[in-house]
């Protein structure tokens, strides 16, 4: 195995930017990305044989840490029977039954292979069901990289300063209405300006792609009420928050019932996966029953299903949410204390195992206030922690994640590293 440096040099020759997903490139925090050769529990092992405490958790899927024995065994057992059949298989049924059990708003569900596919398909389904073309999304929310949703998007798009990607035709973008998150008047105005034309509203109910941002009290209920009033489909993109914020996601915690929900990450146990589901009357518009086409060679892949089923069953057994929240608060409090001691303004929004760190005195509640965070200072904080063996997301506009594999010792080490990195800023 060669070093990260030599691997990156080779990668840059053949892979654009040397990465298969832009946010991995460290472009906004500076420096060159390390390569990982192994991962287990809360730890990453780099190609340079460094061990890092991981707070990215492969961007959310690894809620049980990496290479959990139960998930590994489930994949191995499924592998004995082959990797892909292209036919219905028993594990797809078991996965559907678990998703419906965990997320009661989902009466029917369709598996796919990524969060991008899930949201892209949900938008098409909402348009087919309502026979309307326009959609409302919120600045900073990221729903994957399908054309209609790469408008004022978060995550890597925002990180690299191109929230509106090149290559998206104006004819597509014109049907996407972008509004500020947490702004009731803007949403009411958005509907009023497009009477009877809005097929759906899609949002991350808790935002994880512009940093971590939670809704104002009552905001999600307001979005629900307006969608119902205007006959628009409410889509919760819970690709990141599903099964993480609570067993039933944000919709369980906030007691809001969306019409459709998009899922991914955790339900694949680290293998490629996505899913979308919701009201049966809407889902039954999908081929082969209805006129909205959607498909996928590897949808419901038996290995991904086995890994996801094992992960969901572990969540049922462990019920880890209170413990994850306690760990998240410990990390939050350490960062707040260190910044307080230094007189450095900071916001550390946190809920359960999700958090982010904005170096700003302004409370962060939307895209505009997220941008008041000092991204350069974040880059220095990021490297200060990395030098001390702690890996946070390499962008000021991502969320941090904890897993059931993060024990007290790992959190203590991470808190010490954060404190020292902040002291040295
Ligand atoms: P994927 O197509 O990457 O599986 O999922 C897209 C997606 C959809 N919805 C939400 C709420 C998401 O967070 C994502 C993907 N999240 C990013 C992390 N911010 C994936 C990391 C990456 O792009 O490399």
Tab-separated table of C-alpha atoms and ligand atoms in Angstrom:
chain	number	residue	atom	x	y	z
A	1	UNK	CA	0.000	0.000	0.000
A	2	UNK	CA	1.527	3.384	-0.935
A	3	UNK	CA	1.215	6.658	0.948
A	4	UNK	CA	-1.760	9.024	0.717
A	5	UNK	CA	0.484	11.466	-1.096
A	6	UNK	CA	1.480	9.019	-3.838
A	7	UNK	CA	-2.056	7.630	-4.088
A	8	UNK	CA	-3.432	11.162	-4.487
A	9	UNK	CA	-0.854	11.941	-7.202
A	10	UNK	CA	-1.930	8.835	-9.114
A	11	UNK	CA	-5.618	9.529	-8.491
A	12	UNK	CA	-5.376	13.088	-9.845
A	13	UNK	CA	-4.092	11.677	-13.143
A	14	UNK	CA	-7.201	9.583	-13.700
A	15	UNK	CA	-10.025	10.856	-11.488
A	16	UNK	CA	-11.196	14.507	-11.677
A	17	UNK	CA	-9.703	16.247	-8.636
A	18	UNK	CA	-8.436	12.845	-7.489
A	19	UNK	CA	-11.750	12.068	-5.801
A	20	UNK	CA	-15.006	10.339	-6.642
A	21	UNK	CA	-17.015	12.891	-4.700
A	22	UNK	CA	-15.999	16.568	-4.511
A	23	UNK	CA	-16.390	17.196	-0.798
A	24	UNK	CA	-13.645	14.612	-0.111
A	25	UNK	CA	-11.047	16.801	-1.805
A	26	UNK	CA	-10.254	19.106	1.165
A	27	UNK	CA	-10.513	22.065	-1.251
A	28	UNK	CA	-12.251	24.323	1.256
A	29	UNK	CA	-10.087	23.423	4.271
A	30	UNK	CA	-6.805	23.288	2.360
A	31	UNK	CA	-4.221	20.555	2.207
A	32	UNK	CA	-4.478	17.183	0.520
A	33	UNK	CA	-6.901	14.430	1.512
A	34	UNK	CA	-5.633	11.334	3.279
A	35	UNK	CA	-6.581	7.938	1.871
A	36	UNK	CA	-8.197	5.365	4.150
A	37	UNK	CA	-7.277	1.699	3.854
A	38	UNK	CA	-9.376	0.324	6.701
A	39	UNK	CA	-12.019	1.391	9.201
A	40	UNK	CA	-13.383	-0.234	12.337
A	41	UNK	CA	-15.544	1.084	15.119
A	42	UNK	CA	-15.010	4.812	15.546
A	43	UNK	CA	-11.574	4.647	13.904
A	44	UNK	CA	-10.206	5.197	10.415
A	45	UNK	CA	-6.817	3.739	9.450
A	46	UNK	CA	-5.112	5.848	6.776
A	47	UNK	CA	-2.793	4.645	4.024
A	48	UNK	CA	-0.041	6.202	6.145
A	49	UNK	CA	-0.971	3.989	9.102
A	50	UNK	CA	-2.409	6.874	11.129
A	51	UNK	CA	-5.459	6.097	13.292
A	52	UNK	CA	-8.115	8.843	13.384
A	53	UNK	CA	-11.272	9.176	15.456
A	54	UNK	CA	-13.956	9.563	12.796
A	55	UNK	CA	-16.756	12.154	13.151
A	56	UNK	CA	-17.800	11.891	9.480
A	57	UNK	CA	-18.958	8.251	9.656
A	58	UNK	CA	-18.855	8.024	5.825
A	59	UNK	CA	-21.282	11.030	5.793
A	60	UNK	CA	-23.873	9.331	7.977
A	61	UNK	CA	-24.289	5.623	7.138
A	62	UNK	CA	-21.963	4.355	9.875
A	63	UNK	CA	-24.271	4.926	12.847
A	64	UNK	CA	-22.829	1.730	14.360
A	65	UNK	CA	-19.276	2.710	13.510
A	66	UNK	CA	-17.301	0.981	10.787
A	67	UNK	CA	-17.288	-2.735	10.038
A	68	UNK	CA	-19.643	-3.657	12.873
A	69	UNK	CA	-19.445	-7.445	13.405
A	70	UNK	CA	-23.208	-7.921	13.013
A	71	UNK	CA	-23.308	-5.986	9.726
A	72	UNK	CA	-20.171	-7.676	8.459
A	73	UNK	CA	-21.622	-11.115	9.260
A	74	UNK	CA	-24.905	-10.251	7.528
A	75	UNK	CA	-23.086	-9.251	4.343
A	76	UNK	CA	-20.915	-12.395	4.472
A	77	UNK	CA	-23.969	-14.620	4.867
A	78	UNK	CA	-25.778	-12.911	1.973
A	79	UNK	CA	-22.629	-13.189	-0.164
A	80	UNK	CA	-22.814	-16.991	0.103
A	81	UNK	CA	-25.957	-16.780	-2.049
A	82	UNK	CA	-24.585	-14.399	-4.658
A	83	UNK	CA	-24.356	-10.639	-5.163
A	84	UNK	CA	-27.263	-9.639	-7.409
A	85	UNK	CA	-30.190	-11.467	-8.972
A	86	UNK	CA	-32.148	-8.830	-10.913
A	87	UNK	CA	-35.287	-10.468	-9.556
A	88	UNK	CA	-37.325	-9.801	-6.422
A	89	UNK	CA	-35.571	-11.271	-3.393
A	90	UNK	CA	-36.668	-12.013	0.202
A	91	UNK	CA	-34.475	-9.330	1.816
A	92	UNK	CA	-36.255	-6.571	-0.129
A	93	UNK	CA	-39.509	-7.593	1.553
A	94	UNK	CA	-37.902	-7.676	5.004
A	95	UNK	CA	-36.357	-4.235	4.416
A	96	UNK	CA	-39.707	-2.798	3.286
A	97	UNK	CA	-41.403	-4.238	6.381
A	98	UNK	CA	-38.739	-2.683	8.661
A	99	UNK	CA	-38.933	0.746	6.989
A	100	UNK	CA	-42.742	0.797	7.255
A	101	UNK	CA	-42.483	-0.295	10.901
A	102	UNK	CA	-39.912	2.390	11.783
A	103	UNK	CA	-41.550	5.206	9.749
A	104	UNK	CA	-45.368	4.971	9.977
A	105	UNK	CA	-45.955	7.723	7.383
A	106	UNK	CA	-44.497	5.300	4.829
A	107	UNK	CA	-47.262	2.985	3.630
A	108	UNK	CA	-45.329	1.815	0.559
A	109	UNK	CA	-41.621	2.121	-0.298
A	110	UNK	CA	-39.379	1.692	-3.357
A	111	UNK	CA	-35.670	0.904	-2.992
A	112	UNK	CA	-33.021	2.534	-5.193
A	113	UNK	CA	-29.255	2.990	-5.074
A	114	UNK	CA	-28.520	6.458	-3.696
A	115	UNK	CA	-30.067	9.425	-1.957
A	116	UNK	CA	-29.864	11.306	-5.250
A	117	UNK	CA	-32.018	8.674	-6.945
A	118	UNK	CA	-34.450	8.729	-4.032
A	119	UNK	CA	-35.071	12.492	-4.163
A	120	UNK	CA	-35.023	12.656	-7.971
A	121	UNK	CA	-37.632	9.883	-8.108
A	122	UNK	CA	-39.760	11.445	-5.366
A	123	UNK	CA	-39.861	14.743	-7.282
A	124	UNK	CA	-40.904	12.949	-10.502
A	125	UNK	CA	-43.567	11.038	-8.565
A	126	UNK	CA	-44.942	14.223	-6.988
A	127	UNK	CA	-45.072	15.887	-10.417
A	128	UNK	CA	-46.788	12.858	-11.946
A	129	UNK	CA	-49.303	12.619	-9.118
A	130	UNK	CA	-50.219	16.337	-9.052
A	131	UNK	CA	-49.715	16.994	-12.793
A	132	UNK	CA	-47.852	20.155	-11.746
A	133	UNK	CA	-44.279	21.073	-12.714
A	134	UNK	CA	-42.861	23.433	-10.111
A	135	UNK	CA	-41.102	22.449	-6.890
A	136	UNK	CA	-40.019	24.454	-3.851
A	137	UNK	CA	-36.668	23.767	-2.194
A	138	UNK	CA	-34.695	25.779	0.350
A	139	UNK	CA	-31.339	27.500	-0.051
A	140	UNK	CA	-28.556	25.407	1.425
A	141	UNK	CA	-30.531	22.180	1.479
A	142	UNK	CA	-28.786	19.459	-0.513
A	143	UNK	CA	-30.806	16.627	-1.974
A	144	UNK	CA	-28.184	14.966	-4.167
A	145	UNK	CA	-27.083	16.051	-7.616
A	146	UNK	CA	-30.096	15.684	-9.933
A	147	UNK	CA	-30.595	18.736	-12.163
A	148	UNK	CA	-33.783	20.115	-10.633
A	149	UNK	CA	-32.263	20.070	-7.146
A	150	UNK	CA	-28.788	21.449	-7.861
A	151	UNK	CA	-30.086	24.984	-7.392
A	152	UNK	CA	-28.704	26.897	-4.394
A	153	UNK	CA	-27.680	23.498	-3.077
A	154	UNK	CA	-25.593	22.815	0.015
A	155	UNK	CA	-22.901	20.233	0.795
A	156	UNK	CA	-20.119	20.004	-1.775
A	157	UNK	CA	-21.890	22.431	-4.128
A	158	UNK	CA	-21.832	25.152	-1.459
A	159	UNK	CA	-18.406	24.085	-0.194
A	160	UNK	CA	-16.918	24.669	-3.641
A	161	UNK	CA	-18.823	27.888	-4.200
A	162	UNK	CA	-21.025	26.609	-7.013
A	163	UNK	CA	-24.426	26.107	-5.370
A	164	UNK	CA	-25.913	26.457	-8.854
A	165	UNK	CA	-24.067	23.873	-10.930
A	166	UNK	CA	-23.046	24.451	-14.528
A	167	UNK	CA	-24.814	22.141	-16.951
A	168	UNK	CA	-28.292	22.587	-15.506
A	169	UNK	CA	-30.462	24.009	-18.316
A	170	UNK	CA	-32.444	27.173	-17.555
A	171	UNK	CA	-35.487	25.260	-18.766
A	172	UNK	CA	-35.032	22.933	-15.781
A	173	UNK	CA	-34.014	25.531	-13.212
A	174	UNK	CA	-37.050	27.676	-13.989
A	175	UNK	CA	-39.325	25.106	-12.354
A	176	UNK	CA	-37.342	25.113	-9.111
A	177	UNK	CA	-38.392	27.827	-6.672
A	178	UNK	CA	-35.682	28.413	-4.039
A	179	UNK	CA	-36.711	29.991	-0.744
A	180	UNK	CA	-34.965	30.736	2.549
A	181	UNK	CA	-35.337	28.017	5.208
A	182	UNK	CA	-37.082	28.982	8.460
A	183	UNK	CA	-38.950	31.837	6.734
A	184	UNK	CA	-42.727	31.490	6.927
A	185	UNK	CA	-43.539	34.644	4.965
A	186	UNK	CA	-41.248	33.557	2.108
A	187	UNK	CA	-43.001	30.192	1.866
A	188	UNK	CA	-46.448	31.774	1.849
A	189	UNK	CA	-45.271	34.192	-0.853
A	190	UNK	CA	-43.764	31.326	-2.856
A	191	UNK	CA	-47.100	29.553	-2.999
A	192	UNK	CA	-48.993	32.794	-3.712
A	193	UNK	CA	-46.691	33.606	-6.636
A	194	UNK	CA	-47.235	30.165	-8.171
A	195	UNK	CA	-50.931	29.433	-7.601
A	196	UNK	CA	-51.877	25.821	-8.358
A	197	UNK	CA	-48.415	25.168	-9.860
A	198	UNK	CA	-46.388	23.742	-6.957
A	199	UNK	CA	-46.138	19.943	-7.204
A	200	UNK	CA	-44.106	19.564	-4.031
A	201	UNK	CA	-42.028	21.115	-1.310
A	202	UNK	CA	-38.844	19.197	-0.516
A	203	UNK	CA	-36.708	19.936	2.516
A	204	UNK	CA	-34.246	18.480	4.921
A	205	UNK	CA	-36.398	18.794	8.055
A	206	UNK	CA	-33.154	19.240	10.000
A	207	UNK	CA	-30.527	20.603	7.614
A	208	UNK	CA	-27.264	18.694	7.497
A	209	UNK	CA	-25.690	20.120	4.332
A	210	UNK	CA	-25.194	23.757	5.182
A	211	UNK	CA	-23.769	22.812	8.526
A	212	UNK	CA	-26.412	21.548	10.955
A	213	UNK	CA	-29.486	23.788	11.224
A	214	UNK	CA	-32.723	22.998	13.068
A	215	UNK	CA	-36.120	24.524	12.280
A	216	UNK	CA	-37.663	27.291	14.373
A	217	UNK	CA	-40.435	26.048	16.660
A	218	UNK	CA	-43.540	25.471	14.598
A	219	UNK	CA	-41.855	25.922	11.223
A	220	UNK	CA	-42.269	22.321	10.052
A	221	UNK	CA	-45.927	22.366	11.111
A	222	UNK	CA	-46.340	25.554	9.061
A	223	UNK	CA	-44.771	23.909	5.992
A	224	UNK	CA	-47.098	20.944	6.450
A	225	UNK	CA	-50.143	23.217	6.756
A	226	UNK	CA	-49.310	25.217	3.607
A	227	UNK	CA	-48.644	22.094	1.544
A	228	UNK	CA	-52.016	20.688	2.567
A	229	UNK	CA	-53.752	23.993	1.846
A	230	UNK	CA	-52.242	24.273	-1.653
A	231	UNK	CA	-52.435	20.597	-2.609
A	232	UNK	CA	-48.646	20.272	-2.785
A	233	UNK	CA	-46.846	17.072	-1.782
A	234	UNK	CA	-44.613	17.492	1.290
A	235	UNK	CA	-41.366	15.556	0.853
A	236	UNK	CA	-39.047	15.112	3.848
A	237	UNK	CA	-35.537	14.356	2.678
A	238	UNK	CA	-34.381	12.182	5.577
A	239	UNK	CA	-31.516	10.568	3.714
A	240	UNK	CA	-29.229	11.867	6.467
A	241	UNK	CA	-31.586	12.221	9.456
A	242	UNK	CA	-33.608	9.045	8.939
A	243	UNK	CA	-33.030	6.498	11.721
A	244	UNK	CA	-30.347	8.869	13.102
A	245	UNK	CA	-32.229	11.688	14.833
A	246	UNK	CA	-34.707	9.097	16.094
A	247	UNK	CA	-35.742	5.587	15.134
A	248	UNK	CA	-38.425	7.191	12.941
A	249	UNK	CA	-36.298	10.182	11.977
A	250	UNK	CA	-37.124	13.862	12.406
A	251	UNK	CA	-40.788	13.220	11.595
A	252	UNK	CA	-41.055	11.055	14.723
A	253	UNK	CA	-39.313	13.645	16.923
A	254	UNK	CA	-41.299	16.584	15.499
A	255	UNK	CA	-44.585	14.653	15.062
A	256	UNK	CA	-45.062	15.890	11.488
A	257	UNK	CA	-46.448	13.572	8.793
A	258	UNK	CA	-44.946	14.184	5.334
A	259	UNK	CA	-46.550	12.731	2.211
A	260	UNK	CA	-43.283	11.236	0.952
A	261	UNK	CA	-39.960	10.539	2.669
A	262	UNK	CA	-36.552	9.989	1.071
A	263	UNK	CA	-34.082	7.676	2.801
A	264	UNK	CA	-30.560	6.365	2.275
A	265	UNK	CA	-27.227	6.015	4.081
A	266	UNK	CA	-28.067	4.076	7.282
A	267	UNK	CA	-30.428	1.631	5.490
A	268	UNK	CA	-27.514	0.389	3.401
A	269	UNK	CA	-25.161	-0.255	6.300
A	270	UNK	CA	-22.398	1.332	4.236
A	271	UNK	CA	-23.371	-0.231	0.889
A	272	UNK	CA	-25.005	1.777	-1.952
A	273	UNK	CA	-28.667	2.420	-1.176
A	274	UNK	CA	-31.580	4.824	-1.353
A	275	UNK	CA	-35.321	4.568	-0.810
A	276	UNK	CA	-38.426	6.705	-1.098
A	277	UNK	CA	-41.869	5.994	0.257
A	278	UNK	CA	-45.042	7.413	1.697
A	279	UNK	CA	-48.759	7.548	0.996
A	280	UNK	CA	-49.928	4.455	-0.907
A	281	UNK	CA	-52.166	6.516	-3.210
A	282	UNK	CA	-49.092	8.438	-4.369
A	283	UNK	CA	-46.673	5.469	-4.454
A	284	UNK	CA	-49.139	3.433	-6.544
A	285	UNK	CA	-48.590	5.912	-9.386
A	286	UNK	CA	-45.194	4.264	-9.881
A	287	UNK	CA	-44.559	1.748	-12.660
A	288	UNK	CA	-45.507	-1.009	-13.085
A	289	UNK	CA	-48.824	0.055	-11.464
A	290	UNK	CA	-48.986	3.632	-12.671
A	291	UNK	CA	-47.638	6.099	-15.235
A	292	UNK	CA	-44.546	7.401	-13.345
A	293	UNK	CA	-41.497	5.428	-14.442
A	294	UNK	CA	-38.634	4.677	-12.053
A	295	UNK	CA	-36.181	1.760	-12.132
A	296	UNK	CA	-32.747	0.453	-11.133
A	297	UNK	CA	-30.604	-2.563	-12.014
A	298	UNK	CA	-29.303	-2.955	-8.477
A	299	UNK	CA	-32.310	-1.610	-6.567
A	300	UNK	CA	-32.979	-3.855	-3.561
A	301	UNK	CA	-29.554	-5.435	-3.954
A	302	UNK	CA	-29.367	-8.408	-1.556
A	303	UNK	CA	-26.009	-7.393	-0.038
A	304	UNK	CA	-27.122	-3.821	0.673
A	305	UNK	CA	-30.430	-5.079	2.045
A	306	UNK	CA	-28.682	-7.555	4.350
A	307	UNK	CA	-26.355	-4.840	5.665
A	308	UNK	CA	-29.209	-2.366	6.157
A	309	UNK	CA	-31.491	-4.886	7.834
A	310	UNK	CA	-28.726	-5.785	10.299
A	311	UNK	CA	-28.162	-2.095	11.053
A	312	UNK	CA	-31.849	-1.351	11.594
A	313	UNK	CA	-32.261	-4.376	13.858
A	314	UNK	CA	-29.253	-3.207	15.881
A	315	UNK	CA	-30.913	0.191	16.311
A	316	UNK	CA	-34.027	-1.546	17.623
A	317	UNK	CA	-31.960	-3.586	20.086
A	318	UNK	CA	-29.639	-0.793	21.264
A	319	UNK	CA	-32.106	2.142	21.273
A	320	UNK	CA	-28.959	4.336	21.386
A	321	UNK	CA	-30.505	7.760	20.943
A	322	UNK	CA	-30.216	9.074	24.502
A	323	UNK	CA	-26.587	7.953	24.690
A	324	UNK	CA	-25.759	9.483	21.314
A	325	UNK	CA	-27.318	12.762	22.461
A	326	UNK	CA	-25.242	12.728	25.657
A	327	UNK	CA	-22.059	12.237	23.622
A	328	UNK	CA	-23.108	15.019	21.257
A	329	UNK	CA	-23.691	17.374	24.176
A	330	UNK	CA	-20.299	16.482	25.641
A	331	UNK	CA	-18.573	17.465	22.404
A	332	UNK	CA	-20.707	20.608	22.035
A	333	UNK	CA	-19.965	21.725	25.587
A	334	UNK	CA	-16.230	21.186	25.133
A	335	UNK	CA	-16.182	23.384	22.018
A	336	UNK	CA	-18.341	26.072	23.685
A	337	UNK	CA	-16.079	26.111	26.754
A	338	UNK	CA	-12.861	26.302	24.732
A	339	UNK	CA	-14.183	29.130	22.558
A	340	UNK	CA	-15.554	30.918	25.616
A	341	UNK	CA	-12.142	30.775	27.286
A	342	UNK	CA	-10.614	32.297	24.138
A	343	UNK	CA	-13.355	34.879	23.614
A	344	UNK	CA	-14.044	33.345	20.213
A	345	UNK	CA	-17.675	33.568	19.002
A	346	UNK	CA	-19.076	30.187	18.018
A	347	UNK	CA	-22.390	28.441	17.424
A	348	UNK	CA	-22.579	24.673	18.011
A	349	UNK	CA	-26.034	23.433	16.993
A	350	UNK	CA	-26.477	19.805	18.074
A	351	UNK	CA	-29.249	17.239	18.275
A	352	UNK	CA	-28.452	13.648	19.151
A	353	UNK	CA	-25.563	12.415	17.036
A	354	UNK	CA	-25.572	15.392	14.630
A	355	UNK	CA	-23.815	18.709	15.156
A	356	UNK	CA	-21.771	21.378	13.462
A	357	UNK	CA	-19.458	24.242	14.407
A	358	UNK	CA	-19.882	27.756	13.026
A	359	UNK	CA	-17.307	30.372	14.040
A	360	UNK	CA	-19.702	33.319	14.182
A	361	UNK	CA	-21.522	35.369	16.821
A	362	UNK	CA	-24.708	35.189	14.718
A	363	UNK	CA	-27.225	32.474	15.566
A	364	UNK	CA	-27.326	30.249	12.462
A	365	UNK	CA	-30.826	29.556	11.192
A	366	UNK	CA	-30.531	29.546	7.390
A	367	UNK	CA	-28.163	29.699	4.393
A	368	UNK	CA	-27.388	33.408	4.795
A	369	UNK	CA	-26.494	33.171	8.490
A	370	UNK	CA	-24.512	29.977	7.903
A	371	UNK	CA	-22.305	32.002	5.549
A	372	UNK	CA	-21.415	34.386	8.399
A	373	UNK	CA	-19.278	31.560	9.812
A	374	UNK	CA	-15.531	32.082	9.356
A	375	UNK	CA	-14.722	29.266	6.898
A	376	UNK	CA	-10.984	30.037	7.006
A	377	UNK	CA	-10.944	29.704	10.766
A	378	UNK	CA	-12.892	26.473	10.423
A	379	UNK	CA	-10.157	25.196	8.102
A	380	UNK	CA	-7.524	25.930	10.731
A	381	UNK	CA	-9.668	24.263	13.408
A	382	UNK	CA	-10.162	21.248	11.118
A	383	UNK	CA	-6.412	20.782	10.628
A	384	UNK	CA	-5.656	21.426	14.297
A	385	UNK	CA	-7.955	18.545	15.178
A	386	UNK	CA	-6.675	16.346	12.354
A	387	UNK	CA	-3.105	16.869	13.527
A	388	UNK	CA	-4.309	15.581	16.904
A	389	UNK	CA	-5.956	12.469	15.447
A	390	UNK	CA	-9.562	13.698	15.177
A	391	UNK	CA	-11.317	13.883	11.782
A	392	UNK	CA	-14.260	16.219	11.259
A	393	UNK	CA	-15.962	16.855	7.905
A	394	UNK	CA	-13.529	18.752	5.641
A	395	UNK	CA	-15.990	21.608	5.105
A	396	UNK	CA	-17.663	24.308	7.198
A	397	UNK	CA	-20.918	23.384	5.459
A	398	UNK	CA	-21.357	19.793	6.546
A	399	UNK	CA	-22.653	18.082	9.663
A	400	UNK	CA	-20.642	16.006	12.131
A	401	UNK	CA	-21.793	12.531	13.135
A	402	UNK	CA	-21.390	10.264	16.150
A	403	UNK	CA	-21.909	6.507	16.215
A	404	UNK	CA	-22.682	3.801	18.765
A	405	UNK	CA	-18.989	2.873	18.436
A	406	UNK	CA	-17.861	6.227	19.924
A	407	UNK	CA	-17.160	5.382	23.545
A	408	UNK	CA	-16.314	7.683	26.434
A	409	UNK	CA	-12.575	7.411	25.850
A	410	UNK	CA	-12.936	8.442	22.200
A	411	UNK	CA	-15.078	11.418	23.204
A	412	UNK	CA	-12.634	12.462	25.906
A	413	UNK	CA	-9.770	12.363	23.389
A	414	UNK	CA	-11.828	14.304	20.847
A	415	UNK	CA	-12.765	16.952	23.410
A	416	UNK	CA	-9.119	17.360	24.395
A	417	UNK	CA	-8.129	17.704	20.727
A	418	UNK	CA	-10.834	20.289	20.051
A	419	UNK	CA	-9.840	22.267	23.148
A	420	UNK	CA	-6.179	22.303	22.146
A	421	UNK	CA	-6.959	23.127	18.496
A	422	UNK	CA	-9.161	26.059	19.537
A	423	UNK	CA	-6.579	27.286	22.026
A	424	UNK	CA	-4.001	27.378	19.201
A	425	UNK	CA	-6.220	29.184	16.650
B	1	LIG	P1	-26.237	10.351	-2.231
B	1	LIG	O1	-26.679	10.473	-3.674
B	1	LIG	O2	-24.888	11.003	-1.978
B	1	LIG	O3	-26.337	8.929	-1.694
B	1	LIG	O4	-27.315	11.155	-1.340
B	1	LIG	C1	-27.594	12.497	-1.663
B	1	LIG	C2	-28.178	13.189	-0.451
B	1	LIG	C3	-29.539	13.442	-0.413
B	1	LIG	N1	-30.114	14.046	0.651
B	1	LIG	C4	-29.366	14.418	1.724
B	1	LIG	C5	-30.041	15.082	2.884
B	1	LIG	C6	-27.962	14.176	1.743
B	1	LIG	O5	-27.236	14.558	2.822
B	1	LIG	C7	-27.360	13.553	0.641
B	1	LIG	C8	-25.874	13.297	0.573
B	1	LIG	N2	-25.084	13.848	1.629
B	1	LIG	C9	-23.710	14.170	1.296
B	1	LIG	C10	-23.045	14.699	2.580
B	1	LIG	N3	-23.413	16.037	2.847
B	1	LIG	C11	-22.963	13.031	0.699
B	1	LIG	C12	-21.459	13.185	0.695
B	1	LIG	C13	-20.908	13.401	-0.674
B	1	LIG	O6	-21.572	14.061	-1.504
B	1	LIG	O7	-19.784	12.894	-0.923
